[in-house]
XYZ file of N, CA and C in Angstrom:
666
model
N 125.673 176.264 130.502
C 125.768 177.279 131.529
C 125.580 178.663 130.913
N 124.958 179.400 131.397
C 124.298 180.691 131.222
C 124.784 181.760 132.204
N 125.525 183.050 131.789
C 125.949 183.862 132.595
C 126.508 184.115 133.614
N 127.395 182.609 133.514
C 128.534 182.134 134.617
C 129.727 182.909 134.804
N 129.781 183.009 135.601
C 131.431 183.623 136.597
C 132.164 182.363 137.312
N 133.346 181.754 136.677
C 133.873 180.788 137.295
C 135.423 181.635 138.085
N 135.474 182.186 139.161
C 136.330 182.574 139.832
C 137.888 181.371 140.202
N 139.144 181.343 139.823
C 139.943 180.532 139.932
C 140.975 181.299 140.551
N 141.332 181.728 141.697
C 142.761 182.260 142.269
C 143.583 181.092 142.915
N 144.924 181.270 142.643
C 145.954 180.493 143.843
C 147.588 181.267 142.982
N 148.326 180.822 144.121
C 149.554 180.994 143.858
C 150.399 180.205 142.224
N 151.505 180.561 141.760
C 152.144 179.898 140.768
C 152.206 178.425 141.421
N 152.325 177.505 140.197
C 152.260 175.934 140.309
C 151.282 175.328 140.891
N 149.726 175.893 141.259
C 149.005 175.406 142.234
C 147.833 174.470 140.777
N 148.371 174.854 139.778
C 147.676 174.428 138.594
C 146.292 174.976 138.352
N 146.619 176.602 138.080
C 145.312 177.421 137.796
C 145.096 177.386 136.007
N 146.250 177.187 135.745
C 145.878 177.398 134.333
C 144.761 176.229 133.382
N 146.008 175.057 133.824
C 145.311 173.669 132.841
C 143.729 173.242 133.362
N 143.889 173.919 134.652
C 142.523 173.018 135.454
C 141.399 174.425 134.946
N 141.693 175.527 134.604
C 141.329 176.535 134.126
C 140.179 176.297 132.745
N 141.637 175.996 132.069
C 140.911 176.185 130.784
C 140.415 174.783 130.521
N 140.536 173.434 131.403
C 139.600 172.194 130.854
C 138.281 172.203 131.583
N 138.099 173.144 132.345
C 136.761 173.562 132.964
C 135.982 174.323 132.500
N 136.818 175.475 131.533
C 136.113 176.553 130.698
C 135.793 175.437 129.092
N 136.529 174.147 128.796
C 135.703 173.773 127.602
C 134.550 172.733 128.361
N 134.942 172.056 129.303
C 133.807 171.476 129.547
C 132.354 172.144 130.194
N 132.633 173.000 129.918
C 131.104 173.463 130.453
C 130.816 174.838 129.119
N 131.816 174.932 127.804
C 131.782 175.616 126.409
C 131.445 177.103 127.291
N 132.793 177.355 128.060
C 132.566 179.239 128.308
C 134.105 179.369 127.914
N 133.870 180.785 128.418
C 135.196 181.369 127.889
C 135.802 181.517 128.717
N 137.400 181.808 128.144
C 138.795 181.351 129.518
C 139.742 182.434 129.489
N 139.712 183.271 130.722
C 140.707 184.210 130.792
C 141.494 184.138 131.473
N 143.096 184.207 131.438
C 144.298 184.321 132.146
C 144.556 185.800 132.307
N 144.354 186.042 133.453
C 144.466 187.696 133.969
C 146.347 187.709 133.775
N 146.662 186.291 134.686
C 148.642 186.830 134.393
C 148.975 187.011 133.286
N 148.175 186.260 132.132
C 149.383 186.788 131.183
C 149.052 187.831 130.721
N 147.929 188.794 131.558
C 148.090 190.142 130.719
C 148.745 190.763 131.488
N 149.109 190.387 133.102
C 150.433 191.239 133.359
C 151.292 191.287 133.140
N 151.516 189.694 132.696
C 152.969 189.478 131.731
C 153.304 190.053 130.620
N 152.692 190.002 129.720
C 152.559 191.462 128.509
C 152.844 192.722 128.974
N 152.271 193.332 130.166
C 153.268 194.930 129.985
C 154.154 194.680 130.830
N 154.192 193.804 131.432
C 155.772 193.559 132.160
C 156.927 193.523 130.701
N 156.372 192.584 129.980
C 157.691 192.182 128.648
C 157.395 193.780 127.801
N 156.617 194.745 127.711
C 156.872 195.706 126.927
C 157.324 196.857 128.143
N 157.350 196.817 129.302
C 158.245 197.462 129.919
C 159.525 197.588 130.200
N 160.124 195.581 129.722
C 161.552 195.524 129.601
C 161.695 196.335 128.520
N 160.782 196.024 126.901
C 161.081 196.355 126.058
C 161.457 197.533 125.616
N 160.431 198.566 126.309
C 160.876 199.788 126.307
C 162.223 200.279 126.982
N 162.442 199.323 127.898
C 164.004 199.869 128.732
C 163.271 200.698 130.370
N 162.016 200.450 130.550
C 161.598 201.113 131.680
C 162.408 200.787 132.978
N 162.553 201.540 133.956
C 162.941 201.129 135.132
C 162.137 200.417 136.037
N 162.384 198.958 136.085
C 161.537 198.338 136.632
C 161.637 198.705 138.307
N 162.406 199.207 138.580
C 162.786 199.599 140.199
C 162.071 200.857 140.766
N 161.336 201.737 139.567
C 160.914 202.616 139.626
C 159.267 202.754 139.620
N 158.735 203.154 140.641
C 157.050 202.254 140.123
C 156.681 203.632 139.279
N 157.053 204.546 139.601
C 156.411 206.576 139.054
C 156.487 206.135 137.708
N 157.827 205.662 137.576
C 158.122 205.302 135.793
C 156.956 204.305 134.876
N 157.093 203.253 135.711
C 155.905 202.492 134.964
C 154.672 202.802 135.034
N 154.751 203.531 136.435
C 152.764 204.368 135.913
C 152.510 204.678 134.683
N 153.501 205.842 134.565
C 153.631 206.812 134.014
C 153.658 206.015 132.202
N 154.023 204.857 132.579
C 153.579 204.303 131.055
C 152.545 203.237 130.858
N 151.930 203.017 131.954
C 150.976 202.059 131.916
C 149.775 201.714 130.874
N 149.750 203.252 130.609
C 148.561 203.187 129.624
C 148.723 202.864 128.299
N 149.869 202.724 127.986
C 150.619 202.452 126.268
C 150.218 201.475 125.698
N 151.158 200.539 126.250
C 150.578 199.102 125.620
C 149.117 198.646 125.186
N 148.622 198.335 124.017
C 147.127 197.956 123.512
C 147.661 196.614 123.311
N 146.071 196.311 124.744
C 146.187 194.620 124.935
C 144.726 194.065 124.140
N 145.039 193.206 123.434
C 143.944 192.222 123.243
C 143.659 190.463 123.680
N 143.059 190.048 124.197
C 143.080 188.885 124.523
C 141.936 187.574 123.694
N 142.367 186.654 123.442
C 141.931 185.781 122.879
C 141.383 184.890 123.560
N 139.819 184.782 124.115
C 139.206 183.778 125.380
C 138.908 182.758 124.900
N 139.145 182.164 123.984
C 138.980 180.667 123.193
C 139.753 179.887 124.181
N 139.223 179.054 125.027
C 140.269 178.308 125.802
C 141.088 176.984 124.991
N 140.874 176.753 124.030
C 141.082 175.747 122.624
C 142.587 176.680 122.326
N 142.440 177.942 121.593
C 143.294 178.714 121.615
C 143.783 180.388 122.231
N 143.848 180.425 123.198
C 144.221 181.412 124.195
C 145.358 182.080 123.804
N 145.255 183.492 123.812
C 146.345 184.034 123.506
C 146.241 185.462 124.024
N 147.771 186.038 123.737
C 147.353 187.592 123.657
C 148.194 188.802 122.480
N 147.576 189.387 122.165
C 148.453 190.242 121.587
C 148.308 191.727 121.706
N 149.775 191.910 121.555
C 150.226 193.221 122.263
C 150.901 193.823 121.126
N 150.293 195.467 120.827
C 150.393 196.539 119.858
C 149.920 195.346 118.514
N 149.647 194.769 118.184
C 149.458 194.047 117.170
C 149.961 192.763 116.688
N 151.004 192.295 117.568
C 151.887 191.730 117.503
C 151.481 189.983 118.685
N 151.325 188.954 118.651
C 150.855 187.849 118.990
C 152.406 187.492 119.954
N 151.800 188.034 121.510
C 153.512 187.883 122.696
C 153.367 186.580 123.449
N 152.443 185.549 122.599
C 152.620 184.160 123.533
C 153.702 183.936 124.550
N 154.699 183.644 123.197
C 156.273 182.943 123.606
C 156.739 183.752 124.600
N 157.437 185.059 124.288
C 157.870 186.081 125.372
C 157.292 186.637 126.078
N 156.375 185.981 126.517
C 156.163 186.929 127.947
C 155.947 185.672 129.232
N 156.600 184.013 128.685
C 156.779 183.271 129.623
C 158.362 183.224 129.659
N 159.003 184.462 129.227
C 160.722 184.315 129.211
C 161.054 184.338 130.495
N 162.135 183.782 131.156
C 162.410 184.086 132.619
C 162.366 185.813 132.909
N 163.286 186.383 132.173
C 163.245 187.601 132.524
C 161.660 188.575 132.970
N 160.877 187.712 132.356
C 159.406 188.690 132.290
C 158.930 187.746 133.595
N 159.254 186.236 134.203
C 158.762 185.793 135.303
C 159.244 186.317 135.935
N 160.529 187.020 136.601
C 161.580 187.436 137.538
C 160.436 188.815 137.669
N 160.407 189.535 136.503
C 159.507 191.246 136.613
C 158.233 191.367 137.157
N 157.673 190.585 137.107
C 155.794 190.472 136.838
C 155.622 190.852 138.081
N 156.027 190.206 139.390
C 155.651 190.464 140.732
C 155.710 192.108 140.671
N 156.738 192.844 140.348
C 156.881 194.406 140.790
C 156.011 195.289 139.316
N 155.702 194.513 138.437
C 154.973 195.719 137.410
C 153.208 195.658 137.726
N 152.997 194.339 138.503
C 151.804 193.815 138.976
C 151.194 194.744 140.335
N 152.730 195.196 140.963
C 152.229 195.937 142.284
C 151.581 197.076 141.983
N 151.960 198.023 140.528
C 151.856 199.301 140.607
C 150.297 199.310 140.716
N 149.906 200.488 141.368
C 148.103 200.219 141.413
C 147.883 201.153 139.834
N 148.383 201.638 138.983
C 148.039 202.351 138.499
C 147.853 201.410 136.936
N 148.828 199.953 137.100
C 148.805 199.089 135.859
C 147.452 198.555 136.379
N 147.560 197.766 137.980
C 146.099 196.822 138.203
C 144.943 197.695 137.634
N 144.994 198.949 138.297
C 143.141 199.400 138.046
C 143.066 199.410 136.454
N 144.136 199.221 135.636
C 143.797 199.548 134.057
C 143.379 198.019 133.741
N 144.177 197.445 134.013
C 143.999 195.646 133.477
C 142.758 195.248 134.063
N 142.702 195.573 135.488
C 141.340 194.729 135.935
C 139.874 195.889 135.411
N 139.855 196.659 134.972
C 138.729 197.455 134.025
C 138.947 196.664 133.148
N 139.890 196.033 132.169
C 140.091 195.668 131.209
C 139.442 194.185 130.932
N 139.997 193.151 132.335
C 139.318 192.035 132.661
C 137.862 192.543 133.025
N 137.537 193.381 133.465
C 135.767 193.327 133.705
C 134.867 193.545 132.044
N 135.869 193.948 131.246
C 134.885 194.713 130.376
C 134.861 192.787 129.223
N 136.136 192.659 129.363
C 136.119 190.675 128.829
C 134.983 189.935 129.496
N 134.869 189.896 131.267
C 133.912 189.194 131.680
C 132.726 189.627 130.867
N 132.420 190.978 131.065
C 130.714 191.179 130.274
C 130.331 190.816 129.111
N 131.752 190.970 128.150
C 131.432 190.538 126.735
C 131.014 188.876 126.729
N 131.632 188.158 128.037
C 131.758 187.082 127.715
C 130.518 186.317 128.401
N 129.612 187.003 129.290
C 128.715 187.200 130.248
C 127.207 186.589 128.629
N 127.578 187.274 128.002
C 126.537 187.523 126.751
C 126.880 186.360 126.173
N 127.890 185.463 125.826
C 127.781 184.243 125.313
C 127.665 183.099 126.150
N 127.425 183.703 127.348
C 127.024 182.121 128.466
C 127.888 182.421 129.446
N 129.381 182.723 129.887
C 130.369 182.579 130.988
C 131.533 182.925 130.363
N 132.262 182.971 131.335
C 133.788 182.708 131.373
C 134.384 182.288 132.890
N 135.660 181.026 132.407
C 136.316 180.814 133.425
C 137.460 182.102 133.564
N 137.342 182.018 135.143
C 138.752 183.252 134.981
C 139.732 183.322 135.951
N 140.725 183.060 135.470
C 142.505 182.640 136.756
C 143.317 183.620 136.931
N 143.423 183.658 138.032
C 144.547 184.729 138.921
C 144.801 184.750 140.169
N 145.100 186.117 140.460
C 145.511 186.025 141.943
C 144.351 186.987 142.663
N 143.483 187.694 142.025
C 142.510 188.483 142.597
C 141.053 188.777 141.885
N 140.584 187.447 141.398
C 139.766 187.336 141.132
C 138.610 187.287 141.800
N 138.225 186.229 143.181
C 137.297 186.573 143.555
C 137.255 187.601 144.559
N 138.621 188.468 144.952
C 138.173 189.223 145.565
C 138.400 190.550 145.380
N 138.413 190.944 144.245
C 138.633 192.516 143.478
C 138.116 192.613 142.289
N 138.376 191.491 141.149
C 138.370 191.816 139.910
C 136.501 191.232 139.744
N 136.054 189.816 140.301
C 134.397 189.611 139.939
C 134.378 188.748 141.527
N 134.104 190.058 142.367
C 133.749 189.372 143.864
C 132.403 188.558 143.851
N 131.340 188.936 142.381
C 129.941 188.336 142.729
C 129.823 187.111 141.629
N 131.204 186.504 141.534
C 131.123 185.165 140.924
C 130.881 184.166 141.487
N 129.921 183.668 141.719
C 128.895 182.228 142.790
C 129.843 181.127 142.593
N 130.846 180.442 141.505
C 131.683 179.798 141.981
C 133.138 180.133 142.111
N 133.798 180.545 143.017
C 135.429 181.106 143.515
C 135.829 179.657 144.140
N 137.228 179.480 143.719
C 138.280 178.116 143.773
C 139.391 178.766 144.099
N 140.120 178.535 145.171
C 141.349 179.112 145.498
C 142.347 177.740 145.568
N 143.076 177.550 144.814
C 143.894 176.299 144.263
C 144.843 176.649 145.179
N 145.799 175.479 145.967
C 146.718 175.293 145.798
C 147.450 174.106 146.334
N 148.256 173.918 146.701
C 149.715 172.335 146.705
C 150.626 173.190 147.331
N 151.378 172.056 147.545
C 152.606 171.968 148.402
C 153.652 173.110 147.846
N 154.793 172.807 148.647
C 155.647 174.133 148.143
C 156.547 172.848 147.058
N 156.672 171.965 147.143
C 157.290 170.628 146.243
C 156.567 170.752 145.197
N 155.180 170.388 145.163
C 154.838 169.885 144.246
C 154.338 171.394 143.010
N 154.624 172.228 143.617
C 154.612 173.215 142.932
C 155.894 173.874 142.310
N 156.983 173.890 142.777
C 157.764 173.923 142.224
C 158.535 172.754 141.487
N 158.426 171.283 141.360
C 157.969 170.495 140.795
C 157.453 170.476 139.337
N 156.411 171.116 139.322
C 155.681 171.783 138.591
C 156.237 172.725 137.303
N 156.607 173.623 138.252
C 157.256 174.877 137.367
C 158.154 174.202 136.842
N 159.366 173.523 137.521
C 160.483 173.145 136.858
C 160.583 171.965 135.386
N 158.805 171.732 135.754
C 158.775 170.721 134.395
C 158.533 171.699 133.092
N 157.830 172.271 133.329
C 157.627 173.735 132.424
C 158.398 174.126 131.900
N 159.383 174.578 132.652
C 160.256 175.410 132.004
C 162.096 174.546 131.943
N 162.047 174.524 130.275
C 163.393 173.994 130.040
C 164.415 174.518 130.435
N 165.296 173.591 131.792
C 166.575 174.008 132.294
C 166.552 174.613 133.911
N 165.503 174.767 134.156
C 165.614 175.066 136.024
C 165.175 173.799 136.379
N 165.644 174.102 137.803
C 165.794 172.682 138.837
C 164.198 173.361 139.995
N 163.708 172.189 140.350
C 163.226 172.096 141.369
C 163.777 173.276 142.484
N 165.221 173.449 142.748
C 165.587 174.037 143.992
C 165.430 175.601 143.222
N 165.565 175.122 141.997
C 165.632 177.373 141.307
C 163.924 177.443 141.960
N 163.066 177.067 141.065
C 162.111 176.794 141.533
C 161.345 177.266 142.775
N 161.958 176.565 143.614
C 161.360 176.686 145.043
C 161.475 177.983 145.741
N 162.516 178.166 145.339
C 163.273 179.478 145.726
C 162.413 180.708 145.241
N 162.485 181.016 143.568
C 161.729 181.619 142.955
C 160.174 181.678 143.333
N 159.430 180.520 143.777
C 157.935 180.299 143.835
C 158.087 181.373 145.107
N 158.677 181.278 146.109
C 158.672 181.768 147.717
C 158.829 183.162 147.627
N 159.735 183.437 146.507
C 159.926 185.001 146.233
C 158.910 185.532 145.785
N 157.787 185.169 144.667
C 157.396 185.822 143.643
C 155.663 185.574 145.343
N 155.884 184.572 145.988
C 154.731 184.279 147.226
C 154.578 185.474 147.972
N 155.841 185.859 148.043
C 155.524 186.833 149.469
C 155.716 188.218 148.571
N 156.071 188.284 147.455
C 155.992 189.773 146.558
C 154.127 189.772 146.421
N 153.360 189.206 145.641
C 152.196 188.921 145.634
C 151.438 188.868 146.796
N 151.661 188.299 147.880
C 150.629 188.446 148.792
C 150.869 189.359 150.082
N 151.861 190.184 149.765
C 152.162 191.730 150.502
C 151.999 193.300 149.927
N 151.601 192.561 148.387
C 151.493 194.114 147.877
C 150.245 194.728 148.322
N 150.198 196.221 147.991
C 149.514 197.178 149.129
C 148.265 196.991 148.190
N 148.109 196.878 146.656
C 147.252 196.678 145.991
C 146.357 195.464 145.501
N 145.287 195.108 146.097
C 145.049 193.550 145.788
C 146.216 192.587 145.725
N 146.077 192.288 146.739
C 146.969 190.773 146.820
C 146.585 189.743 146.757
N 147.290 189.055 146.521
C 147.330 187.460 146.229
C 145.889 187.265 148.048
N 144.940 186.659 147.590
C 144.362 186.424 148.786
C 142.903 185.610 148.235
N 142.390 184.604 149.053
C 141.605 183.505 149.001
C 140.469 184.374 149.695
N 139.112 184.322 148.383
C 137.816 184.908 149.222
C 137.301 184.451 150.492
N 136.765 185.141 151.122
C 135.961 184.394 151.977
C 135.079 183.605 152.026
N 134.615 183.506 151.023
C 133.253 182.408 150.658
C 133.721 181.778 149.263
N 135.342 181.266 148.987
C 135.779 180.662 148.251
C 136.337 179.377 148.960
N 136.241 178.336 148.151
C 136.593 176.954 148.397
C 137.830 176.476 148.119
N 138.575 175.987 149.249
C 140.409 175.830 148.875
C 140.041 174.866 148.437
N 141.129 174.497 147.684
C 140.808 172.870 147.080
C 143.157 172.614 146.701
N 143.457 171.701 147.517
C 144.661 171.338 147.300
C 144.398 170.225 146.034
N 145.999 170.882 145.644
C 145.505 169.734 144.333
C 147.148 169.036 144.567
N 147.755 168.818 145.471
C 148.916 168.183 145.328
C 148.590 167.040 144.990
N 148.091 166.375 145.676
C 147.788 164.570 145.194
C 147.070 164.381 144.326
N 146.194 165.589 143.341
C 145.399 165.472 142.199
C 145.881 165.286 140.877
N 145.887 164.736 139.963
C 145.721 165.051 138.738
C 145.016 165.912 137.608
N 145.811 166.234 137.162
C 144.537 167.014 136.048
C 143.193 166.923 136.270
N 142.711 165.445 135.721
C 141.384 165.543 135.052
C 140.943 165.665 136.533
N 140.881 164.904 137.599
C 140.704 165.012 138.994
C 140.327 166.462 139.346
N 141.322 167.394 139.701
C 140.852 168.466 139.546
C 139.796 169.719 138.733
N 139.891 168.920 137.480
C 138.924 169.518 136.384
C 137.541 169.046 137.013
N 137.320 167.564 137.255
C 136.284 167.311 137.745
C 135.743 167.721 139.691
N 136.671 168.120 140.224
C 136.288 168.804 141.308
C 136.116 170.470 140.988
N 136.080 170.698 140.757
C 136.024 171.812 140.066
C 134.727 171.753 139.515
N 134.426 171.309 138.621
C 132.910 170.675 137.890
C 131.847 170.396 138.986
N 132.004 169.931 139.526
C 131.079 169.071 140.959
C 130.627 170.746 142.068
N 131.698 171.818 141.690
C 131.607 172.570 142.494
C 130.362 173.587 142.226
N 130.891 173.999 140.581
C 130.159 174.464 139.626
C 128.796 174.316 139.690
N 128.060 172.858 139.853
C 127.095 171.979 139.787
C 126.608 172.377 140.569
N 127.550 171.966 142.295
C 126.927 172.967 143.415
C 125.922 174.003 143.438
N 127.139 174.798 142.819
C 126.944 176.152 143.701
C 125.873 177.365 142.816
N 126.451 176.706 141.295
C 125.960 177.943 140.275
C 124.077 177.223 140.050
């Protein structure tokens, strides 16, 4: 594949990531996770002690943090001021934040310049797959294949709770519904399914299942 845009949005647990990045090796492009670069200045906004209640405040520091991202979907990563923030920035505390450091428009327009300038680099070695919540319709609206994932409110929190050591299904559910309606009410790109993107539920799917619908789509469309 040659100068592919693989567009992937849906909500948490809808399985954007794994179905993400086994689509970005089977077709050898590159794989970007837009959340975890919000998750990164979310965890250096705790770090700093910012007021997360305050959006003026976190503008006002938005520009600090130097993000780099690693599109190897084999090994994906990111690092922040120099420093490799895999581990902490899937801490609960930075899942609980992300919805309100994600709203400010002044972090999105920096990150998603940031994600466009990754797509182009990555444009030049053939593609990139790319997962979030506003991908095909803000960050690369003219990506020919857009996938808007998602499952049940069970099987998604389900999901999460296998992930993460020590919450229950019911923390879970609870949490997924909160972080649902923070995301798809903010005033700045929200959580929202293109119009000429293809839902695809993956509750009754499996992995590879999904990797390969996904593939078939690709085939389609690109």
């Amino acid at each position: 594949m040659s100068g592919l845009i693989v567009a992937m949005d849906g909500p948490s647990g809808s399985g954007k990531s794994s179905a993400s990045r086994g689509v970005a090796r089977a077709l050898g492009l590159r794989y970007l996770d837009t959340g975890a670069m919000y998750r990164a200045v979310t965890w250096w906004m705790l770090q700093m002690e910012i007021d997360l209640d305050d959006p003026a405040a976190i503008a006002a520091r938005s520009g600090e943090p130097a993000l780099e991202l690693n599109t190897d979907p084999d090994f994906p990563g990111v690092t922040l001021d120099g420093v490799r923030v895999d581990g902490p920035i899937r801490y609960p505390e930075v899942t609980r934040a992300v919805s309100a450091v994600s709203a400010v428009p002044e972090v999105r327009s920096r990150l998603v310049a940031l994600q466009r300038e990754l797509i182009e680099v990555a444009l030049k070695e053939g593609g990139i797959v790319v997962e979030g919540r506003d991908i095909g319709t803000v960050v690369a609206p003219q990506a020919p294949v857009k996938v808007y994932l998602t499952a049940s409110e069970e099987a998604r929190a389900m999901r999460r709770s296998a992930e993460l050591a020590g919450s229950t299904v019911a923390a879970q559910r609870v949490e997924l519904a909160r972080r649902d309606t923070l995301d798809s009410t903010r005033k700045t790109d929200p959580l929202a399914m293109a119009a000429d993107a293809v839902e695809l539920d993956t509750t009754a799917l499996n992995l590879d299942e999904v990797i390969a619908e996904v593939l078939r789509l690709v085939k389609e469309r690109a």
